[in-house]
mmCIF file with all atom_site columns, C-alpha atoms in Angstrom:
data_model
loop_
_atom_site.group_PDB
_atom_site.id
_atom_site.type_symbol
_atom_site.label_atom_id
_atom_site.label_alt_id
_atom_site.label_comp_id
_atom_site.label_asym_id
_atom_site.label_entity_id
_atom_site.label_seq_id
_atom_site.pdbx_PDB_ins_code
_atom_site.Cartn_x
_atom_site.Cartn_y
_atom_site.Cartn_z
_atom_site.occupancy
_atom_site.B_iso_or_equiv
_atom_site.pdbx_formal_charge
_atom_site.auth_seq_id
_atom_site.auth_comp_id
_atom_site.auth_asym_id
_atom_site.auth_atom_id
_atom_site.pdbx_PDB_model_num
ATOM 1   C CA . UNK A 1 1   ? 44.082 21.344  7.248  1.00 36.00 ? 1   UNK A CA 1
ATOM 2   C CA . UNK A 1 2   ? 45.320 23.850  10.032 1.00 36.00 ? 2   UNK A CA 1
ATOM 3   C CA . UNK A 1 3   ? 44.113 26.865  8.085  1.00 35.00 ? 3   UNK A CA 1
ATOM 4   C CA . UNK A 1 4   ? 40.545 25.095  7.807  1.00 32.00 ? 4   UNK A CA 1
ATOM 5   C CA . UNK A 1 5   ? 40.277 25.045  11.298 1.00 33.00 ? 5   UNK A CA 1
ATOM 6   C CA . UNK A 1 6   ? 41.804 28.211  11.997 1.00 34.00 ? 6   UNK A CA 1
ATOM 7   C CA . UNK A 1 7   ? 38.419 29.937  10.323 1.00 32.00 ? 7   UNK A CA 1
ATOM 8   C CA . UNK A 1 8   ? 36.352 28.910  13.330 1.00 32.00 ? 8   UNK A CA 1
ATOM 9   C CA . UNK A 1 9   ? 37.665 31.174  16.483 1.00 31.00 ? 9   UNK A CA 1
ATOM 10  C CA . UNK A 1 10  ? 38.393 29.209  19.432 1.00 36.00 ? 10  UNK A CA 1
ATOM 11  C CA . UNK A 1 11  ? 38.096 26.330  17.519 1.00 36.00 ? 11  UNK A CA 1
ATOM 12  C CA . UNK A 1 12  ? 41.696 24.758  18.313 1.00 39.00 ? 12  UNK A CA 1
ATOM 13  C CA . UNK A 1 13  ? 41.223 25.350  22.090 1.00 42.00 ? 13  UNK A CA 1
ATOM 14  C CA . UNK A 1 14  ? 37.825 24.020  22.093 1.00 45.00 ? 14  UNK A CA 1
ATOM 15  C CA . UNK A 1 15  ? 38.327 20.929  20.766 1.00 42.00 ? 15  UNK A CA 1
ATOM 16  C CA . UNK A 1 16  ? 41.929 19.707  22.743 1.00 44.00 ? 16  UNK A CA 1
ATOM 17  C CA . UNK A 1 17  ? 39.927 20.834  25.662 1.00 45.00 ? 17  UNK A CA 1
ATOM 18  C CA . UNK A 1 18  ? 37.426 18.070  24.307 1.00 44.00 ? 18  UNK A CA 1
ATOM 19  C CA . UNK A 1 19  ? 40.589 15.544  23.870 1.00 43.00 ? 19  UNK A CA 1
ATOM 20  C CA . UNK A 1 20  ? 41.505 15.958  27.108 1.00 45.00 ? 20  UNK A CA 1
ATOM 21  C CA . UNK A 1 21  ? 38.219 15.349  28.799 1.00 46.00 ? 21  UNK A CA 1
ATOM 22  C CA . UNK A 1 22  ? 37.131 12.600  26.370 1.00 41.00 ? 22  UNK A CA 1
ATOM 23  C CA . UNK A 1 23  ? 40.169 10.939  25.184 1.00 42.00 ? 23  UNK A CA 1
ATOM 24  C CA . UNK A 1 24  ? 41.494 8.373   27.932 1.00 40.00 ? 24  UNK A CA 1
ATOM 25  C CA . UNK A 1 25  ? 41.416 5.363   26.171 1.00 42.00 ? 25  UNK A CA 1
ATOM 26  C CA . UNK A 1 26  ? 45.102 3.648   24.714 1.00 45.00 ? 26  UNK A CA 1
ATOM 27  C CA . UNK A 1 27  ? 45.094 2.489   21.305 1.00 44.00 ? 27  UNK A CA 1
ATOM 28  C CA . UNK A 1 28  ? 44.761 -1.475  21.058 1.00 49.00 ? 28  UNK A CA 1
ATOM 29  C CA . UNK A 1 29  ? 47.834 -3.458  20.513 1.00 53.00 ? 29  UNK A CA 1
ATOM 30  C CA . UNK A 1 30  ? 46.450 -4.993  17.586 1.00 58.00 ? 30  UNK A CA 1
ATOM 31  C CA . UNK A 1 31  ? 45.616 -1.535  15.702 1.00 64.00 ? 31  UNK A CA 1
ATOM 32  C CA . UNK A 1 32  ? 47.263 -2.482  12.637 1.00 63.00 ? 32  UNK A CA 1
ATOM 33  C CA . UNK A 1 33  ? 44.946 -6.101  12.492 1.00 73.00 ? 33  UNK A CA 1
ATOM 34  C CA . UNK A 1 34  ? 41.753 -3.844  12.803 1.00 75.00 ? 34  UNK A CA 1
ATOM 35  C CA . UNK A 1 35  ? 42.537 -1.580  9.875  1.00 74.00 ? 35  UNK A CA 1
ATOM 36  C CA . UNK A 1 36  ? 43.285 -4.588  7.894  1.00 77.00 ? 36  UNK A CA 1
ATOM 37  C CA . UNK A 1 37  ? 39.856 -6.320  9.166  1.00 81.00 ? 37  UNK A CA 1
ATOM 38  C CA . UNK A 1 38  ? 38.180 -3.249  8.353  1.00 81.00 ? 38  UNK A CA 1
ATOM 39  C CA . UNK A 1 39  ? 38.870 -2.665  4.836  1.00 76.00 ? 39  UNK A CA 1
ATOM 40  C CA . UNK A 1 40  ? 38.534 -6.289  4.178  1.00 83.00 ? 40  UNK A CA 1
ATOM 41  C CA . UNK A 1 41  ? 36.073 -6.715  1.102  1.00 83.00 ? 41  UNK A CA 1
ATOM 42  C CA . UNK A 1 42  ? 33.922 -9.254  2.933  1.00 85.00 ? 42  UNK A CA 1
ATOM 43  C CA . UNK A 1 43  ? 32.960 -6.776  6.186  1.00 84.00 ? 43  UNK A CA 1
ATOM 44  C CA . UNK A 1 44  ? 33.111 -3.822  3.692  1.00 84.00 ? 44  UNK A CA 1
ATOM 45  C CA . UNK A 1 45  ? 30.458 -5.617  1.569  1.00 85.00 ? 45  UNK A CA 1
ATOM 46  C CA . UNK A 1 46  ? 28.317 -5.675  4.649  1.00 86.00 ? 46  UNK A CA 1
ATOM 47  C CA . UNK A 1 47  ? 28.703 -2.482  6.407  1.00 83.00 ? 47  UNK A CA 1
ATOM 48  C CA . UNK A 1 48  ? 28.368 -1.120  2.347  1.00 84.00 ? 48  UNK A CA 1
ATOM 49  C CA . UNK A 1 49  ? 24.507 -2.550  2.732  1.00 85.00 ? 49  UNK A CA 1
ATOM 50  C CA . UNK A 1 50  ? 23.665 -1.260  6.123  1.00 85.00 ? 50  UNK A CA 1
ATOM 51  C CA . UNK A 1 51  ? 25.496 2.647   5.365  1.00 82.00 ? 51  UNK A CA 1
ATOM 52  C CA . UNK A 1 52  ? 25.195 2.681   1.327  1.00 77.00 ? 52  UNK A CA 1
ATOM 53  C CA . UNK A 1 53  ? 29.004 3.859   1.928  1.00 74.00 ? 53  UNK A CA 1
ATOM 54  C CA . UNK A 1 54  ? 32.233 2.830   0.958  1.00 69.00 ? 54  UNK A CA 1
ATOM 55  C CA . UNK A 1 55  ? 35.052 3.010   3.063  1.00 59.00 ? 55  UNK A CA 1
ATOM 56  C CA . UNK A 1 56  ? 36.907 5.126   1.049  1.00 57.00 ? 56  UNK A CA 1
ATOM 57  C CA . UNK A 1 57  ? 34.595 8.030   1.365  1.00 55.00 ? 57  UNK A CA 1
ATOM 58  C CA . UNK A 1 58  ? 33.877 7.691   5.276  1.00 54.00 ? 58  UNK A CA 1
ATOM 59  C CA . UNK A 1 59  ? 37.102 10.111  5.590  1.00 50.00 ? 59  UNK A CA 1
ATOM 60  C CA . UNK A 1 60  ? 36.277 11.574  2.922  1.00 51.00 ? 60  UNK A CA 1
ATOM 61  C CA . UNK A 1 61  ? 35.925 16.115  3.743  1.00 49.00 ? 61  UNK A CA 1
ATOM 62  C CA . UNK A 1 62  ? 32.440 16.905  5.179  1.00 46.00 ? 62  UNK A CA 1
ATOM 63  C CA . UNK A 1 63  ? 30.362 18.874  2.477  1.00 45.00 ? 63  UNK A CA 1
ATOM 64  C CA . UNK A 1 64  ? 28.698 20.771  5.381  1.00 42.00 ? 64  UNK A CA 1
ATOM 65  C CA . UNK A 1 65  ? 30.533 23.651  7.086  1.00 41.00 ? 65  UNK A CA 1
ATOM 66  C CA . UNK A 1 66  ? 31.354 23.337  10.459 1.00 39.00 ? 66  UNK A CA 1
ATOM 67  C CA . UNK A 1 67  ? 30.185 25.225  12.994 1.00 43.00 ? 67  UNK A CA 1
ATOM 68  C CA . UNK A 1 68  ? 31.839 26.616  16.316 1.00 41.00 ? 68  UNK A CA 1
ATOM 69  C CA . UNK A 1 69  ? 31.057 24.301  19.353 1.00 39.00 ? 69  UNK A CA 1
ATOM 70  C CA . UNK A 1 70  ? 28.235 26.686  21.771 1.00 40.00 ? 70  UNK A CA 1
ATOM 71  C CA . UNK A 1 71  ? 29.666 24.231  24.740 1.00 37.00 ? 71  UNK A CA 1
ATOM 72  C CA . UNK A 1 72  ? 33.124 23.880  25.039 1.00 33.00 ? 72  UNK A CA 1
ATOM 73  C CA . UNK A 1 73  ? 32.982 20.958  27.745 1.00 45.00 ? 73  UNK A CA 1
ATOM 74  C CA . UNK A 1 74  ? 29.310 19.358  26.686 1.00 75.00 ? 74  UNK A CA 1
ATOM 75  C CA . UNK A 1 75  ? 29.448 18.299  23.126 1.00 88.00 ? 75  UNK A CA 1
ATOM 76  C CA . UNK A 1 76  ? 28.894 14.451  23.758 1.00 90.00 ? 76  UNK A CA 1
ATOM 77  C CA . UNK A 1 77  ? 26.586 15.447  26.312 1.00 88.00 ? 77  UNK A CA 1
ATOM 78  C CA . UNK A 1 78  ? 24.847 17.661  23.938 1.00 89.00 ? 78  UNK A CA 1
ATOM 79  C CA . UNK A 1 79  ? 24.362 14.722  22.033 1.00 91.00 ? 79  UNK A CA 1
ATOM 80  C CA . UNK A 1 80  ? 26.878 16.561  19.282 1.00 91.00 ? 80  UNK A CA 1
ATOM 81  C CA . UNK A 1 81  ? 28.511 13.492  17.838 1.00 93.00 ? 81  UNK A CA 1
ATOM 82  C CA . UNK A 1 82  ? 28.549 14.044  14.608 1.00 93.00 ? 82  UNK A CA 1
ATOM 83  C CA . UNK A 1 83  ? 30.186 17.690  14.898 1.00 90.00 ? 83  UNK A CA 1
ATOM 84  C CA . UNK A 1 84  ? 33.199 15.500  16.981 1.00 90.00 ? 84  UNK A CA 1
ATOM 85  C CA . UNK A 1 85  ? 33.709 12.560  14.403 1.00 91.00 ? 85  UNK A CA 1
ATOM 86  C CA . UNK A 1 86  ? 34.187 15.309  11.916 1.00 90.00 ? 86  UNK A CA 1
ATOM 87  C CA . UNK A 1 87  ? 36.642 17.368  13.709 1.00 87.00 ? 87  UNK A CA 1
ATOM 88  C CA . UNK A 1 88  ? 38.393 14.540  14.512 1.00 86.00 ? 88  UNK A CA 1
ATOM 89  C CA . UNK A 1 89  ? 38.132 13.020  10.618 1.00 88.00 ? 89  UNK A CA 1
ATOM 90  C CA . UNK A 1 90  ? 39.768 16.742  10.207 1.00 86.00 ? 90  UNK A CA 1
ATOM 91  C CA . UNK A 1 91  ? 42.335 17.134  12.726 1.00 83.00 ? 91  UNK A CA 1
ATOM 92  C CA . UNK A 1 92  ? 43.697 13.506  12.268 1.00 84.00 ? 92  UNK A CA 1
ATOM 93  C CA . UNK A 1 93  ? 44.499 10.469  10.202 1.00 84.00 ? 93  UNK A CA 1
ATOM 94  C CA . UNK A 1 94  ? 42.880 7.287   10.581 1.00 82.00 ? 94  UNK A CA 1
ATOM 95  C CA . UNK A 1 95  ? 45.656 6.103   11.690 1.00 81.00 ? 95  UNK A CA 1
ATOM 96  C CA . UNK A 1 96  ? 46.429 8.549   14.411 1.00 85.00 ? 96  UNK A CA 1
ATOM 97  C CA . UNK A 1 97  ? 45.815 7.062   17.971 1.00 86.00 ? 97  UNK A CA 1
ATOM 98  C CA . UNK A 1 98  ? 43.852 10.528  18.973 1.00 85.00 ? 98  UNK A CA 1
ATOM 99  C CA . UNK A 1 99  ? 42.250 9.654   16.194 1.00 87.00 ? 99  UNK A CA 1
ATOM 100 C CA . UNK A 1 100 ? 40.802 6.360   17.547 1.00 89.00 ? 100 UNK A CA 1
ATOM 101 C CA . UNK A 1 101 ? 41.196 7.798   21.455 1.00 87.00 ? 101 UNK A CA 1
ATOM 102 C CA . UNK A 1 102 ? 37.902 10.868  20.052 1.00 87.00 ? 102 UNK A CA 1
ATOM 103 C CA . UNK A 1 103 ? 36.186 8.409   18.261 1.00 91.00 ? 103 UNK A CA 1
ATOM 104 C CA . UNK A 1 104 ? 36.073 5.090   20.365 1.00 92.00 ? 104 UNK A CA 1
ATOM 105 C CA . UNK A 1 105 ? 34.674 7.507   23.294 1.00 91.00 ? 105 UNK A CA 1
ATOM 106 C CA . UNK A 1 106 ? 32.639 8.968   21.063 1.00 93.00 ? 106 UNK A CA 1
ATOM 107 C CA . UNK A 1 107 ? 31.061 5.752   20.103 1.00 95.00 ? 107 UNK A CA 1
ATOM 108 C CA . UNK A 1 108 ? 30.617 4.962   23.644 1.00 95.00 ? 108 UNK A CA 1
ATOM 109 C CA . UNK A 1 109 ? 28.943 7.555   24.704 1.00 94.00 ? 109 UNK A CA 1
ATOM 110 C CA . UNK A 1 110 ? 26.512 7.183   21.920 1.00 96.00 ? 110 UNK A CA 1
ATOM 111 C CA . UNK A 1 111 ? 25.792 3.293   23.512 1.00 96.00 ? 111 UNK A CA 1
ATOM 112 C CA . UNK A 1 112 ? 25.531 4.900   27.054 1.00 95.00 ? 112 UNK A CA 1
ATOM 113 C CA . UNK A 1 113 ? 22.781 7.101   25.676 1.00 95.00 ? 113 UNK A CA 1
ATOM 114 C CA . UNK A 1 114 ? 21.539 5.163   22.896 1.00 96.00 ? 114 UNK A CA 1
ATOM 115 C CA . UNK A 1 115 ? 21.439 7.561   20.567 1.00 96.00 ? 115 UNK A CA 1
ATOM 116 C CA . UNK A 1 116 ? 22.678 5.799   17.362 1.00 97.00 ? 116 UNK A CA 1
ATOM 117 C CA . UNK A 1 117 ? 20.192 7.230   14.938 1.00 96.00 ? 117 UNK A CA 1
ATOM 118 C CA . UNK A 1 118 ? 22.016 10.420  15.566 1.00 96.00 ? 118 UNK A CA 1
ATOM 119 C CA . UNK A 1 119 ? 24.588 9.187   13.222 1.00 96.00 ? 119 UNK A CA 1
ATOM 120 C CA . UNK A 1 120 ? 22.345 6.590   11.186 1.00 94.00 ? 120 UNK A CA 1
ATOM 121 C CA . UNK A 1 121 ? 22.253 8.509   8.331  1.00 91.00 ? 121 UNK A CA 1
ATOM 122 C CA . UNK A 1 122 ? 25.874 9.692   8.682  1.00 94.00 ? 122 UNK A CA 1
ATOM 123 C CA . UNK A 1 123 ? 29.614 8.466   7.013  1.00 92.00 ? 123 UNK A CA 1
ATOM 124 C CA . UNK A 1 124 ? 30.231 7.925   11.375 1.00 94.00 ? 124 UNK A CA 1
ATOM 125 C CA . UNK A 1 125 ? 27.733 4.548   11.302 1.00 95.00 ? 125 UNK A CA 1
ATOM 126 C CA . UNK A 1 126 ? 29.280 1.938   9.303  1.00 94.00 ? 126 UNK A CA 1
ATOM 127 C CA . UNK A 1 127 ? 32.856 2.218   11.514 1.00 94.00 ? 127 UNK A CA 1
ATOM 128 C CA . UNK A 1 128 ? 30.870 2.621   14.947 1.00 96.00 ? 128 UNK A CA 1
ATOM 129 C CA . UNK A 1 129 ? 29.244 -0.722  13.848 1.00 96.00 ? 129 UNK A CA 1
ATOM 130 C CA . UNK A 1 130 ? 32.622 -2.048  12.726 1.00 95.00 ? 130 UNK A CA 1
ATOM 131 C CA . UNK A 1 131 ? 33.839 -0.883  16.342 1.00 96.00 ? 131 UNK A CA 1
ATOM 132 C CA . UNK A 1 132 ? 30.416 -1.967  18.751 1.00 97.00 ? 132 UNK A CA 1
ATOM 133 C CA . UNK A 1 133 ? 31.304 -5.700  16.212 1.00 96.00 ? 133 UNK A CA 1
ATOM 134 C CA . UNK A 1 134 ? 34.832 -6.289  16.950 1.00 95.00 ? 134 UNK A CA 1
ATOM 135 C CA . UNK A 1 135 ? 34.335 -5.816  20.564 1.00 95.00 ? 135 UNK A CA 1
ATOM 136 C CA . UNK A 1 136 ? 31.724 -8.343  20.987 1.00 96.00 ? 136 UNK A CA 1
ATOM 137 C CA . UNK A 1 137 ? 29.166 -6.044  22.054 1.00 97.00 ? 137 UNK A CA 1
ATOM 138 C CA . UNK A 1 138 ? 26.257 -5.133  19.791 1.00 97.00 ? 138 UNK A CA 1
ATOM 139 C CA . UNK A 1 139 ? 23.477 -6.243  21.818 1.00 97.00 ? 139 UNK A CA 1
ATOM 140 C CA . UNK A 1 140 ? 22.366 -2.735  22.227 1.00 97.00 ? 140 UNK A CA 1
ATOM 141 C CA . UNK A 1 141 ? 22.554 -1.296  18.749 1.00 97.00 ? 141 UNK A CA 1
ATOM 142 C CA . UNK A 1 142 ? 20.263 -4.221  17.610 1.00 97.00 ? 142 UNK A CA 1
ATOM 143 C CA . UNK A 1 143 ? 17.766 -3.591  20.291 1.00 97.00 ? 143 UNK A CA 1
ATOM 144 C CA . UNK A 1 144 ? 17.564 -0.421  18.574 1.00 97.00 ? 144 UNK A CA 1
ATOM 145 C CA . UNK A 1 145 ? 17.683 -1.426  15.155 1.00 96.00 ? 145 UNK A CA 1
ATOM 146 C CA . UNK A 1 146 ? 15.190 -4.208  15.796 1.00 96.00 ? 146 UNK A CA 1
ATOM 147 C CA . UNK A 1 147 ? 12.790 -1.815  17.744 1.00 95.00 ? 147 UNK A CA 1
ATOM 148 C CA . UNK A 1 148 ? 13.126 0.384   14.230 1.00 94.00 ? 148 UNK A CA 1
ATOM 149 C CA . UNK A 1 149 ? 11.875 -2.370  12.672 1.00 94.00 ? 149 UNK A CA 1
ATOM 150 C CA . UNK A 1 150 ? 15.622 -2.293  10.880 1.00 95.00 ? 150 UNK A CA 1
ATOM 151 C CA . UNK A 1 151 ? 15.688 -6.351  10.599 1.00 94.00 ? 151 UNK A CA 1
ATOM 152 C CA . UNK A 1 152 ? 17.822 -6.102  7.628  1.00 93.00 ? 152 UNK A CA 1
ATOM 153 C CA . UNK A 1 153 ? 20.535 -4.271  9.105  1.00 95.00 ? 153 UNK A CA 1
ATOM 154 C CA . UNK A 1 154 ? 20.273 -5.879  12.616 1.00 96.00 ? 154 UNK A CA 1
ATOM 155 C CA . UNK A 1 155 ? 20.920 -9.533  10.695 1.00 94.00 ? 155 UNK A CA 1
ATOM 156 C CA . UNK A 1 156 ? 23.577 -7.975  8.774  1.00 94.00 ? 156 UNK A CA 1
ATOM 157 C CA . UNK A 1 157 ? 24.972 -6.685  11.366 1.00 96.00 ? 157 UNK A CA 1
ATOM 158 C CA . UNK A 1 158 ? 24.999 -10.024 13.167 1.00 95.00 ? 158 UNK A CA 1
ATOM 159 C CA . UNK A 1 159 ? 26.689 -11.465 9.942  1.00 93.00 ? 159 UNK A CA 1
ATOM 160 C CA . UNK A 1 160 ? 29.495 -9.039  10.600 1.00 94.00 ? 160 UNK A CA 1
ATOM 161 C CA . UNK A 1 161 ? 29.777 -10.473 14.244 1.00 94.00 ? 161 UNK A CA 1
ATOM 162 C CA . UNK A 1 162 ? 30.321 -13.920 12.670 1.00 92.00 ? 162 UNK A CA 1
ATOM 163 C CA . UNK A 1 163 ? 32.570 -13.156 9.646  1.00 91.00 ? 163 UNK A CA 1
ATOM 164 C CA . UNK A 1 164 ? 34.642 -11.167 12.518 1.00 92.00 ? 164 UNK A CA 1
ATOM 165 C CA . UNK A 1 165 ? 34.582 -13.912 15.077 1.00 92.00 ? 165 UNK A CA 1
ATOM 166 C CA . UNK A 1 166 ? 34.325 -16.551 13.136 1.00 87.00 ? 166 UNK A CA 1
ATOM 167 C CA . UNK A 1 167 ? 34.965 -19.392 15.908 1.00 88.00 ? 167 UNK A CA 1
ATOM 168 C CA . UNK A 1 168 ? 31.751 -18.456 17.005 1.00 85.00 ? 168 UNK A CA 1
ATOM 169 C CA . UNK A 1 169 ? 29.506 -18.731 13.954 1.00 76.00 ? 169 UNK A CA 1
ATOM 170 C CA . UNK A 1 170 ? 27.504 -21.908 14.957 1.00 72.00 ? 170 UNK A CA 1
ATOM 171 C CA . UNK A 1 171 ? 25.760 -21.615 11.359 1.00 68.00 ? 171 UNK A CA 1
ATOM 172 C CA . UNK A 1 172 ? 26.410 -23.131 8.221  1.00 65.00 ? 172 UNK A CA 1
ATOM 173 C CA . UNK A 1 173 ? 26.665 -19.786 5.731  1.00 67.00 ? 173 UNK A CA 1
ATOM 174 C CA . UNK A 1 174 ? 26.015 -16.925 7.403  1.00 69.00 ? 174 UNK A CA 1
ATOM 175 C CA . UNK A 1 175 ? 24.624 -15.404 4.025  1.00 69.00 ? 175 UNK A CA 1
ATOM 176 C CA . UNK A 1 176 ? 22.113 -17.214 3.139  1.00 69.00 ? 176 UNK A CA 1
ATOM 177 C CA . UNK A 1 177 ? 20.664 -17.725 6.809  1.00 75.00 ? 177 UNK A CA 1
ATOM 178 C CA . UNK A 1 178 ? 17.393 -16.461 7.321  1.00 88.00 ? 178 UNK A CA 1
ATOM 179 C CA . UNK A 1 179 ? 17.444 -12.828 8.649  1.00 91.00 ? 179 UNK A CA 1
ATOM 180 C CA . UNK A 1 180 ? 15.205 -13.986 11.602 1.00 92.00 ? 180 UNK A CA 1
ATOM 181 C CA . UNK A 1 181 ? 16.814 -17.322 11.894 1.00 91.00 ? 181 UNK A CA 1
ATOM 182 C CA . UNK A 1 182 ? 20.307 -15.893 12.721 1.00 92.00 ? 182 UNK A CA 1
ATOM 183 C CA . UNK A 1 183 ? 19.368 -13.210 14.562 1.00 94.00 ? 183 UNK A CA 1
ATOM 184 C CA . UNK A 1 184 ? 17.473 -15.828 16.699 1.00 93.00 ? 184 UNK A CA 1
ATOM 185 C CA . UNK A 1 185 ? 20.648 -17.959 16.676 1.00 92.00 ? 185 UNK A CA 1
ATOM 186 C CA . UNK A 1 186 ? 23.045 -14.566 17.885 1.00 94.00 ? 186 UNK A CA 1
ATOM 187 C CA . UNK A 1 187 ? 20.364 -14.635 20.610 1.00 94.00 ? 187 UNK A CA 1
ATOM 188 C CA . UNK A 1 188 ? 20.458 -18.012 22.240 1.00 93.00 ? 188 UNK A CA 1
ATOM 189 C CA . UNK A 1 189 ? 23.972 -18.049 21.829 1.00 93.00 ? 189 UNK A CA 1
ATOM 190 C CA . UNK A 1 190 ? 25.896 -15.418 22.211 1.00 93.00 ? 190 UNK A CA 1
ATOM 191 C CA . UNK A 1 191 ? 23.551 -12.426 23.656 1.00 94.00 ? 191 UNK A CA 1
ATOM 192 C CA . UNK A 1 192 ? 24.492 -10.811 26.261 1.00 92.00 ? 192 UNK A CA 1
ATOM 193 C CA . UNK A 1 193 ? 21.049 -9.009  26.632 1.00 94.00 ? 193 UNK A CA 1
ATOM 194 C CA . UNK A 1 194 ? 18.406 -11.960 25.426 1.00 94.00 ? 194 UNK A CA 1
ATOM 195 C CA . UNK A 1 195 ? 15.747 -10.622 27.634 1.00 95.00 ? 195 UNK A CA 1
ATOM 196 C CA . UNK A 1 196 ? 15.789 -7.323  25.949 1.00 94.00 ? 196 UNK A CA 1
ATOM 197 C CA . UNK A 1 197 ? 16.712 -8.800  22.291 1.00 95.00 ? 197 UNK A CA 1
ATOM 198 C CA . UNK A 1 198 ? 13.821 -11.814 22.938 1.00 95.00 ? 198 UNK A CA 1
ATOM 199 C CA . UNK A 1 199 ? 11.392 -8.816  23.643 1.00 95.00 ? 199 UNK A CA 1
ATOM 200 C CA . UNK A 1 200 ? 12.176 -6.706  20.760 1.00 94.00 ? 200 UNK A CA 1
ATOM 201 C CA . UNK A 1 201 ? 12.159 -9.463  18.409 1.00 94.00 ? 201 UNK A CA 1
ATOM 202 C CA . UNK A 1 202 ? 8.780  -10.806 19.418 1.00 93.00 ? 202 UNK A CA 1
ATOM 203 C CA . UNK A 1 203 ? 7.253  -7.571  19.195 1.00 92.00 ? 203 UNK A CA 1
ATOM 204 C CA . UNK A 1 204 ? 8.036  -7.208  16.136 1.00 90.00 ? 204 UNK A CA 1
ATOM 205 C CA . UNK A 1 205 ? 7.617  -10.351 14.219 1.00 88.00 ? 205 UNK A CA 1
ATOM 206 C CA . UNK A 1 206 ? 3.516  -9.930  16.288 1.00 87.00 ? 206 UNK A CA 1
ATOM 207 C CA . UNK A 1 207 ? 3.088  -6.889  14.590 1.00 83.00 ? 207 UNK A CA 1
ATOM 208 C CA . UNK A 1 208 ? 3.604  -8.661  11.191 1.00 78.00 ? 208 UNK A CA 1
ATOM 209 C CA . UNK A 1 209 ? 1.342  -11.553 12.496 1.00 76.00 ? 209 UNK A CA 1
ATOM 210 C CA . UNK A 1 210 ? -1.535 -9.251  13.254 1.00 71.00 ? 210 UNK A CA 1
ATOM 211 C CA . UNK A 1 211 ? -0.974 -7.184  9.424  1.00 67.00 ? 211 UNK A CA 1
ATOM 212 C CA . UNK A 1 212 ? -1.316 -10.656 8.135  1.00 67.00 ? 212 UNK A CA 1
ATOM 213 C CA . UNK A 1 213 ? -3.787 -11.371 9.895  1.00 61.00 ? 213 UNK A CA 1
ATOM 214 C CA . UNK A 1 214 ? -5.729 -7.672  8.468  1.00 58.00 ? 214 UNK A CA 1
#
């Protein structure tokens, strides 16, 4: 692992200077509970049909050859998230807490810019929507997936809220809700962004009024 990265000059250097800029946050308390939530077959199963990935392979060696960073300082600002999930996929285990230190701010940074269809089509998606789930806060990343007209993955995604936090699922079986009925449900109940969501929705389910209406 060392030797990989020791092919990239100033790689090292670059990327603890990146740690130290980027990676403030503790590890939670209740690490051990998350991994076990994660690879639990029921959320799996889910973040499976939004990625098309198992968890196994989301550690799995990039196939792509990775290039030296041109900023030292900027890569989340470069919008360069990819690049630092895979370094850090490299330079640690799953386990490590620098490990979830890089990615957690990574993750946040892509929120704060709302960039997630930089890693859409990425192994980096399914856990950032594991992550955005378990902390209650995925208002934002289904604004975006709704505005995509992703209505699939956005109700999927708000299964995964309620098989996490299951004392909040107010429906009867979360699988065989209606996509737009639980999404609608997430909304008036536990949205913290219903204006936005409300919009986003609506626009979308008037665009397939008016093709009907073709």
């Amino acid at each position: 692992m060392n030797s990989f990265l020791k092919k990239y000059s100033g790689y090292s250097r670059n990327f603890y200077a990146l740690l130290k800029n980027y990676s403030t946050q503790s590890l939670h308390p209740m690490q051990k509970k998350l991994e076990t939530l994660f690879i639990n077959k029921d959320v799996q199963k889910i973040l499976k049909k939004i990625t098309g990935l198992d968890h196994e392979k989301i550690f799995a060696p990039s196939k792509t050859e990775l290039e030296s960073p041109k900023y030292e300082f900027r890569l989340l600002d470069e919008g360069s998230y990819e690049f630092v999930l895979d370094c850090a996929c490299i330079q640690f285990e799953p386990d490590a807490p620098e490990y979830h230190r890089v990615t957690n701010q990574t993750y946040e940074h892509v929120q704060l810019t709302k960039k997630f269809d930089l890693l859409r089509s990425t192994r980096h998606f399914g856990p950032m929507v594991f992550y955005f789930t378990h902390k209650k806060n995925i208002d934002q990343l289904l604004i975006d997936m709704i505005s995509r007209h992703l209505i699939s993955d956005a109700s999927d995604t708000v299964r995964l809220f309620y098989l996490i936090h299951s004392e909040l699922d107010t429906t009867k079986d979360i699988h065989k809700t209606d996509e737009i009925e639980i999404l609608q449900n997430y909304i008036r109940n536990h949205s913290s962004q219903k204006d936005g969501l409300e919009f986003a929705l609506q626009t979308i389910l008037d665009h397939k009024k008016s093709d009907l209406q073709i």
